[in-house]
Tab-separated table of C-alpha atoms in Angstrom:
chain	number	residue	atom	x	y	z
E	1	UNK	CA	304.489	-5.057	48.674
E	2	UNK	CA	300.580	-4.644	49.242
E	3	UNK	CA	300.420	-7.926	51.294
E	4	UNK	CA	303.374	-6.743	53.405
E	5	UNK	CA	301.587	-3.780	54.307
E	6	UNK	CA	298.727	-5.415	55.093
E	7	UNK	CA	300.291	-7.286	57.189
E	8	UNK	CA	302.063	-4.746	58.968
E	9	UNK	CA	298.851	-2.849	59.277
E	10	UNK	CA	296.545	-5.008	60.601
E	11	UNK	CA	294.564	-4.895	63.276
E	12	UNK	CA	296.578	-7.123	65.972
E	13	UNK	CA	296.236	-8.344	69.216
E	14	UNK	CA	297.251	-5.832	72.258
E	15	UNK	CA	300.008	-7.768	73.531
E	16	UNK	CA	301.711	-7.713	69.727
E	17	UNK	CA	300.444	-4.239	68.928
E	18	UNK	CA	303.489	-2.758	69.371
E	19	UNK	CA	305.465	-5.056	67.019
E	20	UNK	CA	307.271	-3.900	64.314
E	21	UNK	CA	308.043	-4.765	60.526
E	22	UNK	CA	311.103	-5.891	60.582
E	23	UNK	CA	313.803	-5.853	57.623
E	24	UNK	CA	316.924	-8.096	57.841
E	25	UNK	CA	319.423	-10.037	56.531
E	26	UNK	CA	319.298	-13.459	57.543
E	27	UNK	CA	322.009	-15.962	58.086
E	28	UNK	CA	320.737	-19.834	57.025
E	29	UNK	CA	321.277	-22.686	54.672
E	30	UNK	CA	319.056	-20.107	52.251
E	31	UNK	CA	322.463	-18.089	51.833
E	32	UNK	CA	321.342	-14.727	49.761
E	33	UNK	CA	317.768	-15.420	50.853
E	34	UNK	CA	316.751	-12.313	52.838
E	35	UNK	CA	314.061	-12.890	55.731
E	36	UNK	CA	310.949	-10.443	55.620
E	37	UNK	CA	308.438	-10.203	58.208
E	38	UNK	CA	306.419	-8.124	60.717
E	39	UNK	CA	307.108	-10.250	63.943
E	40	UNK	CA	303.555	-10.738	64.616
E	41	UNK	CA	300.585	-12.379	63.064
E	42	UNK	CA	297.653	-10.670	61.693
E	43	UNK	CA	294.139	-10.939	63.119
E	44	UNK	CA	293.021	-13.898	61.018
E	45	UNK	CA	296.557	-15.740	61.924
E	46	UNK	CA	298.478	-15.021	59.019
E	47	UNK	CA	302.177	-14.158	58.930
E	48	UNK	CA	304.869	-13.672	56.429
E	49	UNK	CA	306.250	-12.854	54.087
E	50	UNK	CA	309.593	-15.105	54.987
E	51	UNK	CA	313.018	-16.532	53.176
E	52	UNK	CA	311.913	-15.175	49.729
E	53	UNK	CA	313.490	-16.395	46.242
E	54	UNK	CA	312.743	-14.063	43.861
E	55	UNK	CA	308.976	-13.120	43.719
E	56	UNK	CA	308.276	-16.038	45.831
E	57	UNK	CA	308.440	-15.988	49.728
E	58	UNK	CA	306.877	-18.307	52.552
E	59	UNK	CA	303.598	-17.602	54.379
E	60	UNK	CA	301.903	-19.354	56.938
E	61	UNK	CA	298.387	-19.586	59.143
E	62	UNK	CA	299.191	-21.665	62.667
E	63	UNK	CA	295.677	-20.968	62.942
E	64	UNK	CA	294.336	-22.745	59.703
E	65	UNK	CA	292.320	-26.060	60.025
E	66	UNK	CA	291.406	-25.924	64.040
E	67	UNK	CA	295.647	-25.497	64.732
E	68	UNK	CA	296.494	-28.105	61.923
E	69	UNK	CA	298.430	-24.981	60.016
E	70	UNK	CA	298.738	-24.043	56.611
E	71	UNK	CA	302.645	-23.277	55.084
E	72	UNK	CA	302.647	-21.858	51.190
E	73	UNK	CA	305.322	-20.805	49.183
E	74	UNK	CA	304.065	-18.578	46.563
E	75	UNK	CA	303.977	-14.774	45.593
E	76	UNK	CA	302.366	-12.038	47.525
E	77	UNK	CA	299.206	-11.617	45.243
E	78	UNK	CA	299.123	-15.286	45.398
E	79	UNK	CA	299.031	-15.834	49.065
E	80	UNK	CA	296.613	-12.294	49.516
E	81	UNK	CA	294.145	-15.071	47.457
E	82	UNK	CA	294.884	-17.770	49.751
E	83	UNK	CA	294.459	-15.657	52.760
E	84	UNK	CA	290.685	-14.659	51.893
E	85	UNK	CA	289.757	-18.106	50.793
E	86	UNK	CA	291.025	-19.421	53.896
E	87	UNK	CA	288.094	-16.889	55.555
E	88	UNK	CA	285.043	-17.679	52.906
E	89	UNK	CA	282.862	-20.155	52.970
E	90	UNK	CA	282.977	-23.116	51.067
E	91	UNK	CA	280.096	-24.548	48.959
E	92	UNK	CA	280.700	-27.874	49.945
E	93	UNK	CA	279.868	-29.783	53.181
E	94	UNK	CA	281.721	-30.559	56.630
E	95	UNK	CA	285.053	-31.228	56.880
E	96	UNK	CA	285.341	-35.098	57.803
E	97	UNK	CA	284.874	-35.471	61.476
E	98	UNK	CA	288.233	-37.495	61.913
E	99	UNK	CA	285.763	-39.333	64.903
E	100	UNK	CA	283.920	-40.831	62.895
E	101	UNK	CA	284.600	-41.171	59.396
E	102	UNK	CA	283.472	-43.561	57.062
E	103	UNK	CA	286.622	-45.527	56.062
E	104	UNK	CA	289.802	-46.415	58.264
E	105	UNK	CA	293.353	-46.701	57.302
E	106	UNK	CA	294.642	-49.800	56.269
E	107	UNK	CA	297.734	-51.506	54.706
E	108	UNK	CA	296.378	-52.703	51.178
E	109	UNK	CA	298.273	-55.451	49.244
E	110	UNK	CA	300.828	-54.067	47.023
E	111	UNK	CA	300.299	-50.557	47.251
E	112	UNK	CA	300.988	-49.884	50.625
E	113	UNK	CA	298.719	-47.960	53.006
E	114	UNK	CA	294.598	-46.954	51.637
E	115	UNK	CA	291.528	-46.209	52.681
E	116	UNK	CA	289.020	-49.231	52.950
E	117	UNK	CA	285.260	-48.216	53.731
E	118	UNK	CA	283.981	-49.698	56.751
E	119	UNK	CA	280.056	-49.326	56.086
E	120	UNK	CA	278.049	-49.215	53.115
E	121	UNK	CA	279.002	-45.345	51.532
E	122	UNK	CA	275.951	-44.329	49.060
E	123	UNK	CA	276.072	-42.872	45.209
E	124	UNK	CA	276.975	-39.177	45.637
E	125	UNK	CA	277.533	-39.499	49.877
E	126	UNK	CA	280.833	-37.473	50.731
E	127	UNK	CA	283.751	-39.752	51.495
E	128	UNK	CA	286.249	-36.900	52.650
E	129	UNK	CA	286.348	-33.051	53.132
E	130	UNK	CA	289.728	-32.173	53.906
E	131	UNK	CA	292.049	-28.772	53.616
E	132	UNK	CA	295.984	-28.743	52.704
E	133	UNK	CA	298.744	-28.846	54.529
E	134	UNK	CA	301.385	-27.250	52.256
E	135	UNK	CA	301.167	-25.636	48.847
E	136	UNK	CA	303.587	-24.347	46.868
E	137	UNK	CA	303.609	-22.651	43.149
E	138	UNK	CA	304.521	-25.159	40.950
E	139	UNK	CA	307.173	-21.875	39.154
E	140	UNK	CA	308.706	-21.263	42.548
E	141	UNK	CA	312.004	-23.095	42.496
E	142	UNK	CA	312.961	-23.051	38.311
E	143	UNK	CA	316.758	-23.067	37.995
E	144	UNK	CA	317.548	-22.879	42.504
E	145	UNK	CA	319.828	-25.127	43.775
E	146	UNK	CA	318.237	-28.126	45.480
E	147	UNK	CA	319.709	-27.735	48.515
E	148	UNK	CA	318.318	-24.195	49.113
E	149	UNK	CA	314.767	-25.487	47.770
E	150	UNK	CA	315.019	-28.097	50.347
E	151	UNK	CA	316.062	-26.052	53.191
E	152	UNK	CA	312.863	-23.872	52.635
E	153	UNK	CA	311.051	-26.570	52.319
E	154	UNK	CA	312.230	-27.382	56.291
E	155	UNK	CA	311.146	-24.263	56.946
E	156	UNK	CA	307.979	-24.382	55.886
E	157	UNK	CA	307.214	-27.866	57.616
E	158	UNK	CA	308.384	-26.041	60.861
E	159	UNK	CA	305.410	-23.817	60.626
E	160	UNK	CA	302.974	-26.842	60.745
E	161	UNK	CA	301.307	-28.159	64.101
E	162	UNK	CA	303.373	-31.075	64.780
E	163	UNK	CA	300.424	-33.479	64.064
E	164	UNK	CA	300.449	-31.680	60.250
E	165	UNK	CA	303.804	-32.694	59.546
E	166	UNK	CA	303.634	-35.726	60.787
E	167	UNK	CA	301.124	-36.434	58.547
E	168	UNK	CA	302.854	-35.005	55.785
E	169	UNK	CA	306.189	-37.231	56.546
E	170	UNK	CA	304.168	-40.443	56.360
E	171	UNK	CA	303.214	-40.298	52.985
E	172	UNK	CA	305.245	-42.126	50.128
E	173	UNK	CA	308.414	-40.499	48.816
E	174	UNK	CA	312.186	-40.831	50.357
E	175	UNK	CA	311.858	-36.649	51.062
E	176	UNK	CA	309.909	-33.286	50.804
E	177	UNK	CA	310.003	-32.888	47.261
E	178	UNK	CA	309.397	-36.894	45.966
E	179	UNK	CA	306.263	-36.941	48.849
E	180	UNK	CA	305.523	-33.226	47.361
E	181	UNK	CA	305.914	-34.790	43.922
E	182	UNK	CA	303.813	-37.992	43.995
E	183	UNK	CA	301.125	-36.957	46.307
E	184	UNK	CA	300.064	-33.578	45.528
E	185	UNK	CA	297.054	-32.267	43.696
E	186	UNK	CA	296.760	-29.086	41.550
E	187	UNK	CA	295.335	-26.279	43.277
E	188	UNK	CA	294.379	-23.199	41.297
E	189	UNK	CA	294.917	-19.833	43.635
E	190	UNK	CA	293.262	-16.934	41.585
E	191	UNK	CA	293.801	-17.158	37.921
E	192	UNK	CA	297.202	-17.720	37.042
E	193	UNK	CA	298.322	-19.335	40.662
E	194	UNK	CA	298.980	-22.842	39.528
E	195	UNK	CA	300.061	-24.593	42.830
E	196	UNK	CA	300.957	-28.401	44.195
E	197	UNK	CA	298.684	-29.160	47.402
E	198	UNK	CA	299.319	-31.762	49.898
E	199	UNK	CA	296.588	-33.046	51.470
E	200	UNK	CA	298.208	-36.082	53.455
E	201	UNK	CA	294.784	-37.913	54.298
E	202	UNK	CA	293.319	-37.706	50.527
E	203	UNK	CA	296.665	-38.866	49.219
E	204	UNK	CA	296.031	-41.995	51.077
E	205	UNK	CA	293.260	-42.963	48.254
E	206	UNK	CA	294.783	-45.286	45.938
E	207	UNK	CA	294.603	-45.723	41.602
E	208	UNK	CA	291.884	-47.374	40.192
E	209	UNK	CA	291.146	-47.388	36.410
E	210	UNK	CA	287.410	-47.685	37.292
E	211	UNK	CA	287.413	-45.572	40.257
E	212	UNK	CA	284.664	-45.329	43.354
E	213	UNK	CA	285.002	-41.925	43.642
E	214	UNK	CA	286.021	-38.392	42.276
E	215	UNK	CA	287.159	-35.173	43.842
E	216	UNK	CA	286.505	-31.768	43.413
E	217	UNK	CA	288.224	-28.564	44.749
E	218	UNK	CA	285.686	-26.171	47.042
E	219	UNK	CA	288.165	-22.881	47.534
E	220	UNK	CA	290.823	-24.687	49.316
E	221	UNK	CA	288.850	-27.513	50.566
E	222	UNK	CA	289.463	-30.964	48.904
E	223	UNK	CA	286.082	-32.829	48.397
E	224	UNK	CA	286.064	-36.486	47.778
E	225	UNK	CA	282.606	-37.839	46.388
E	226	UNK	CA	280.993	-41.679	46.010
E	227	UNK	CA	280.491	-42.038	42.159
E	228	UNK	CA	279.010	-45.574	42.898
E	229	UNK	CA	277.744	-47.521	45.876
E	230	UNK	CA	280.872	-48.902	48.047
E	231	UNK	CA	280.721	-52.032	49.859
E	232	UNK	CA	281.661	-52.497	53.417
E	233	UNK	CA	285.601	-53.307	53.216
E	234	UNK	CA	286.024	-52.261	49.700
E	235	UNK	CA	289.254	-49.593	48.847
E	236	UNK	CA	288.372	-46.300	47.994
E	237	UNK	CA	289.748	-45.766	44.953
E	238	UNK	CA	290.303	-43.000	42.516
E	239	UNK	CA	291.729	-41.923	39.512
E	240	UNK	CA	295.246	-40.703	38.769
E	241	UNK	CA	295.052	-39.637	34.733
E	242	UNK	CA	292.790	-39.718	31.836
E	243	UNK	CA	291.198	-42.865	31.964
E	244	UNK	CA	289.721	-42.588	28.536
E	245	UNK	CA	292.669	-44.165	26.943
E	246	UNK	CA	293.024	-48.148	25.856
E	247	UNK	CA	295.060	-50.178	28.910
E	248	UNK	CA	298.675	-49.596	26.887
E	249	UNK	CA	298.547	-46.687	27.274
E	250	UNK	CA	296.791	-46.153	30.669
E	251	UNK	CA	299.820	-48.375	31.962
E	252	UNK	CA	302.287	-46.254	30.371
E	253	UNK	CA	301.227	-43.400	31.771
E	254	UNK	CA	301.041	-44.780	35.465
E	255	UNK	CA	304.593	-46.093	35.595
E	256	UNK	CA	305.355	-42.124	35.571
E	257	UNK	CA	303.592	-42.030	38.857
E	258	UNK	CA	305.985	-45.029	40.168
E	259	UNK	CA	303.887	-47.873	39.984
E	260	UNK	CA	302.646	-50.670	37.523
E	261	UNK	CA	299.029	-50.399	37.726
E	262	UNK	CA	297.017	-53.814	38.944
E	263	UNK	CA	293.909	-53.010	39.000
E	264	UNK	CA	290.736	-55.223	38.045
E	265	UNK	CA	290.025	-53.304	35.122
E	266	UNK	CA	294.161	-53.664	33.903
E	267	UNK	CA	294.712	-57.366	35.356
E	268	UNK	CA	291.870	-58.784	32.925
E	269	UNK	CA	292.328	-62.529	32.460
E	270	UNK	CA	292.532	-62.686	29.215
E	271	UNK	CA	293.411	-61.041	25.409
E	272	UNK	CA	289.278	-60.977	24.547
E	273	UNK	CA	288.448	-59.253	27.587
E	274	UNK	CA	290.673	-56.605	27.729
E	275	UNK	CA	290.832	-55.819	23.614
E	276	UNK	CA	286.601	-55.740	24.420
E	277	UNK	CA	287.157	-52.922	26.666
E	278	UNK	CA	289.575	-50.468	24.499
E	279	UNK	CA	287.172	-51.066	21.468
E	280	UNK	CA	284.334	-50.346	24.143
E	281	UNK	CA	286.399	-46.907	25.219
E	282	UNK	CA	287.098	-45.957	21.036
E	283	UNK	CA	283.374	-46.553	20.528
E	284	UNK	CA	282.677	-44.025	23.250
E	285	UNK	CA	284.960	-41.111	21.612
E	286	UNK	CA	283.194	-42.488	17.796
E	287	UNK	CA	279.856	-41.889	19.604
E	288	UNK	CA	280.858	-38.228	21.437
E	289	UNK	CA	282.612	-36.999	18.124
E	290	UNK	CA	279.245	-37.585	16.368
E	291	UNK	CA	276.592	-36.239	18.774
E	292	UNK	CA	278.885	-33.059	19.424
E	293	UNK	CA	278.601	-32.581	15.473
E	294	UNK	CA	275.438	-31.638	14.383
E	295	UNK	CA	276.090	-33.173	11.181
E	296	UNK	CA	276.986	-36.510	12.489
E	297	UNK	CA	275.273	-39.659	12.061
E	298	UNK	CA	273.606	-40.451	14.813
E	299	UNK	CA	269.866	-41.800	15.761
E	300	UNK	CA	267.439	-40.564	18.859
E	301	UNK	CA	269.293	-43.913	20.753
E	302	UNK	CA	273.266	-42.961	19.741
E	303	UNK	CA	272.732	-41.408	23.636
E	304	UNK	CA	271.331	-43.685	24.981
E	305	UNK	CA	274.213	-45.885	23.919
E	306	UNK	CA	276.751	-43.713	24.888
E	307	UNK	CA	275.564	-43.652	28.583
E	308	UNK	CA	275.009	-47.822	28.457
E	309	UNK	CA	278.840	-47.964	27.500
E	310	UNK	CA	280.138	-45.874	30.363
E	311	UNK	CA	277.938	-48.484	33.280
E	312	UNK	CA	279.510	-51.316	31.159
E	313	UNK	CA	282.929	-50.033	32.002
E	314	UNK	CA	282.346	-48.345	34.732
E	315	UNK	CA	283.356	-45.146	34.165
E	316	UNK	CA	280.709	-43.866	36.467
E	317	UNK	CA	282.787	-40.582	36.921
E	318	UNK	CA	282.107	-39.122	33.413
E	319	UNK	CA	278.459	-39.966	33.834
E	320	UNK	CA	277.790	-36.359	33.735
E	321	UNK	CA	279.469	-35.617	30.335
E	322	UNK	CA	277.529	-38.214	28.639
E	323	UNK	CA	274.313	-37.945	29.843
E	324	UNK	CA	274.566	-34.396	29.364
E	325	UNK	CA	274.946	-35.424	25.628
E	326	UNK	CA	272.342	-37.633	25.756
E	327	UNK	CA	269.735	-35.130	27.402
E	328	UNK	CA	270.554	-32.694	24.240
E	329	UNK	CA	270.245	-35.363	21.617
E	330	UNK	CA	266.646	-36.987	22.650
E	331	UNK	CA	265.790	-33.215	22.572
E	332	UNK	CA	266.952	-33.111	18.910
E	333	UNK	CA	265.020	-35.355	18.109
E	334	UNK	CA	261.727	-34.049	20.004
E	335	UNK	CA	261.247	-37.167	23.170
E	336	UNK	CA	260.769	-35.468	25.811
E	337	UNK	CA	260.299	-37.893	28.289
E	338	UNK	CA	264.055	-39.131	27.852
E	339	UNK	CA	265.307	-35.334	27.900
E	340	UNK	CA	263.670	-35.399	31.636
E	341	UNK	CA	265.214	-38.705	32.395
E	342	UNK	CA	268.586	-38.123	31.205
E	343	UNK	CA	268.801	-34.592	31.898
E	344	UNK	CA	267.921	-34.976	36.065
E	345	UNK	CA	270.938	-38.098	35.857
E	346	UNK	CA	272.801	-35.471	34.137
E	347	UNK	CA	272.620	-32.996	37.074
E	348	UNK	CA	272.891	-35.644	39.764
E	349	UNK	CA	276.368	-36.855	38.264
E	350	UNK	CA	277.578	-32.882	37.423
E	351	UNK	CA	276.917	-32.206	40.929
E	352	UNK	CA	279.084	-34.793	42.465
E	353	UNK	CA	281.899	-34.290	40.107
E	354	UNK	CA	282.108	-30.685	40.001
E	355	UNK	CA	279.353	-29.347	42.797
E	356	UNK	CA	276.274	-27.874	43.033
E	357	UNK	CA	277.612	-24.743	41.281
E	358	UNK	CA	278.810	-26.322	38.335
E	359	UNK	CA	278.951	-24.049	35.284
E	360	UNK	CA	276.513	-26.988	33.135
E	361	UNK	CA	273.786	-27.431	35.572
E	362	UNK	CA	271.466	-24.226	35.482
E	363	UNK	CA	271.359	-24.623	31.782
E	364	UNK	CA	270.202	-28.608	32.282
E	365	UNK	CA	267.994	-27.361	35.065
E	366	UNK	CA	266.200	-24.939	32.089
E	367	UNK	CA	266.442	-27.813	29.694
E	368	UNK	CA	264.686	-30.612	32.029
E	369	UNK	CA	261.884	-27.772	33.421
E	370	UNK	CA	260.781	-27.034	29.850
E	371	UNK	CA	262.699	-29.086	27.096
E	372	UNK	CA	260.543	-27.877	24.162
E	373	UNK	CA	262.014	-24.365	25.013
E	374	UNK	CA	265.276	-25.091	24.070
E	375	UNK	CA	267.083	-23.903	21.323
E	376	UNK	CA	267.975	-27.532	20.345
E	377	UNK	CA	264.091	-29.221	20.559
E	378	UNK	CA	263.640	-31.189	17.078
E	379	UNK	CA	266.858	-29.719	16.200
E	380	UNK	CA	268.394	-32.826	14.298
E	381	UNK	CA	264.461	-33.768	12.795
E	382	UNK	CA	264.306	-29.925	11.489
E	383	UNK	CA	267.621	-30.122	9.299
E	384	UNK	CA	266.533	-33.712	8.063
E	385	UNK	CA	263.390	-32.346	6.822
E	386	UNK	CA	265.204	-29.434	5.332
E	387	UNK	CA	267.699	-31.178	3.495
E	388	UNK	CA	264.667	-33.262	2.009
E	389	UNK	CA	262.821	-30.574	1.188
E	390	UNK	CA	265.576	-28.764	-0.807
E	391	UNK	CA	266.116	-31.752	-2.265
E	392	UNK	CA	262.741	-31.930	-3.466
E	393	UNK	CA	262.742	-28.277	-4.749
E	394	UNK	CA	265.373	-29.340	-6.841
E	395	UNK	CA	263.854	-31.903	-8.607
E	396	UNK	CA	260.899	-29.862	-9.501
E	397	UNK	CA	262.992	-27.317	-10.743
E	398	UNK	CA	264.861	-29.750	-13.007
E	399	UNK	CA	262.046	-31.486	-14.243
E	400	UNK	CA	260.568	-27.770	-15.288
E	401	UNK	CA	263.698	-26.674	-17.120
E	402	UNK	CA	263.577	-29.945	-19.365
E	403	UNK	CA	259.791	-28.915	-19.657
């Protein structure tokens, strides 16, 4: 009820200032659905609620994205959220000029339309900075009827510039909810606001089990980010699932997204090669289950290898992760010059995965700008020497009760 009256409350244009919140029942393929709304937008374009199912009703912003629009069906402390991060300010950059970008569309064999660069795009260079078209709370519809679900969804798409839902209508799927389905990403709103978000030109980046990019969620904003250097009329690609996984069961998990997956990485020419590469991705989880244990057996290089394995299958987009672990282990064992080293490529890859406020990066920040500081500096040498010692202190003791 609090967005409702703010709504109603607002601060409004003179020519709707006299418009008034208006209660009704409302006759449409919704049936009991009852339509709620002030009959005017507020002053930052918002209006709404409308055509509510239980706690969740439709909101929209004609304003949103220079006229593009913005439709979300969610609940009223949901789309409050939605409504102020629509005003902030993202940490992020731009939104791609659609001018000038840096890729064009293009119809890629066997997967239908993708993104293909057309110029040399640089390690950590912004691909795409887009905002959503629709999104809707993935616990909106449990046990409705489709065809009510689908009428709202009409409704919704009406509120969109016609350019908007265009956009939306060309992507795969035979209706709203299969193109809602297969091309939306999870968008957080506040805390417990789990939503689908459709942002048409994003969804136009293809699979890839070794991906060129990753993406990253600024507010509302969907950031796409060059994990690697991308050659002049190569696909953008990125990543669907969990890539950490042997092929099996990579594959597996990509036929639930509607396709069998083709890429260089799963069409490997032969038994060798491919069996190489899932021993290559166990090794990885052997090596990160031992240097997150401080009792596990590793040396001052199990880092180093950990990071060498990633380039060789180039998982650049969990660089971060393990040369985060890396960074922490040379400090364990007191070499400081390879903290520096691997904790600045640390930082570099956190901030194009996750941004420049990622939750790891003032902490690697204080580890690179004075690494014998840190709580974990000879760490792993200490507790070697201590076991040895005790071990010592032992034997003397022995040796003196026999005395």
């Amino acid at each position: 009820m609090l967005w409702i009256h703010l709504l109603c409350t607002a601060v409004l244009p003179s020519t709707l200032a006299l418009a008034e919140c208006l209660w009704q029942d409302y006759s449409s393929p919704l049936d009991d659905t009852v339509r709620q709304t002030c009959g005017a937008e507020d002053a930052t374009g918002w209006q709404g609620p409308e055509h509510c199912m239980g706690d969740s009703c439709l909101y929209w912003n004609p304003r949103y994205n220079n006229g593009q629009g913005l439709a979300l069906i969610t609940r009223g402390e949901q789309a409050m959220e939605a409504a102020a991060l629509t005003e902030a300010a993202t940490d992020g950059p731009p939104l791609t000029s659609p001018e000038d970008p840096p890729f064009r569309v293009a119809e890629v064999p066997g997967k239908g339309r993708g993104l293909v660069a057309t110029r040399l795009i640089r390690t950590g260079e912004v691909v795409l900075s887009v905002r959503p078209v629709l999104a809707v709370d993935v616990d909106a519809f449990h046990g409705l009827p489709e065809a009510k679900v689908g009428a709202l969804y009409d409704r919704a798409l009406e509120k969109l510039s016609p350019a908007a839902r265009e956009g939306f209508m060309g992507q795969a799927g035979d209706d709203v909810r299969a193109k809602l389905a297969r091309n939306a990403f999870t968008l957080w709103i506040g805390a417990r606001g789990k939503h689908m978000a459709v942002y048409p030109q994003a969804a136009l980046i293809n699979h890839d089990c070794r991906p060129s990019t990753t993406y990253r969620l600024s507010n509302l904003t969907h950031i796409t980010t060059a994990v690697r250097d991308i050659q002049p009329g190569e696909e953008i690609s990125l990543s669907y699932i969990d890539l950490m996984q042997p092929r099996a069961e990579r594959q597996a998990r990509l036929r639930g997204w509607g396709f069998d997956c083709r890429c260089r990485q799963c069409s490997l020419p032969d038994h060798a090669a491919a069996a190489a590469s899932d021993a290559n991705v166990a090794r990885i989880h052997e090596l990160t289950a031992a240097l997150d244990s401080l009792d596990g057996a590793v040396t001052a290089d199990t880092g180093r290898e950990l990071v060498a394995l990633h380039e060789r299958e180039r998982l650049h987009l969990y660089l971060g992760a393990a040369c985060t672990r890396a960074a922490l282990n040379f400090g364990m064992f007191g070499m400081r010059d390879e903290v520096v080293a691997y904790g600045e490529r640390a930082i570099e890859a956190l901030e194009r995965q996750l941004g420049p406020r990622a939750a790891d990066i003032p902490s690697l920040k204080a580890l690179v700008e004075d690494p014998t500081g840190h709580w974990t500096w000879g760490l792993r040498t200490r507790r070697g020497k201590g076991k040895g010692e005790e071990e010592e202190v032992r034997g003397d003791e022995a040796a003196s009760n026999e005395l």
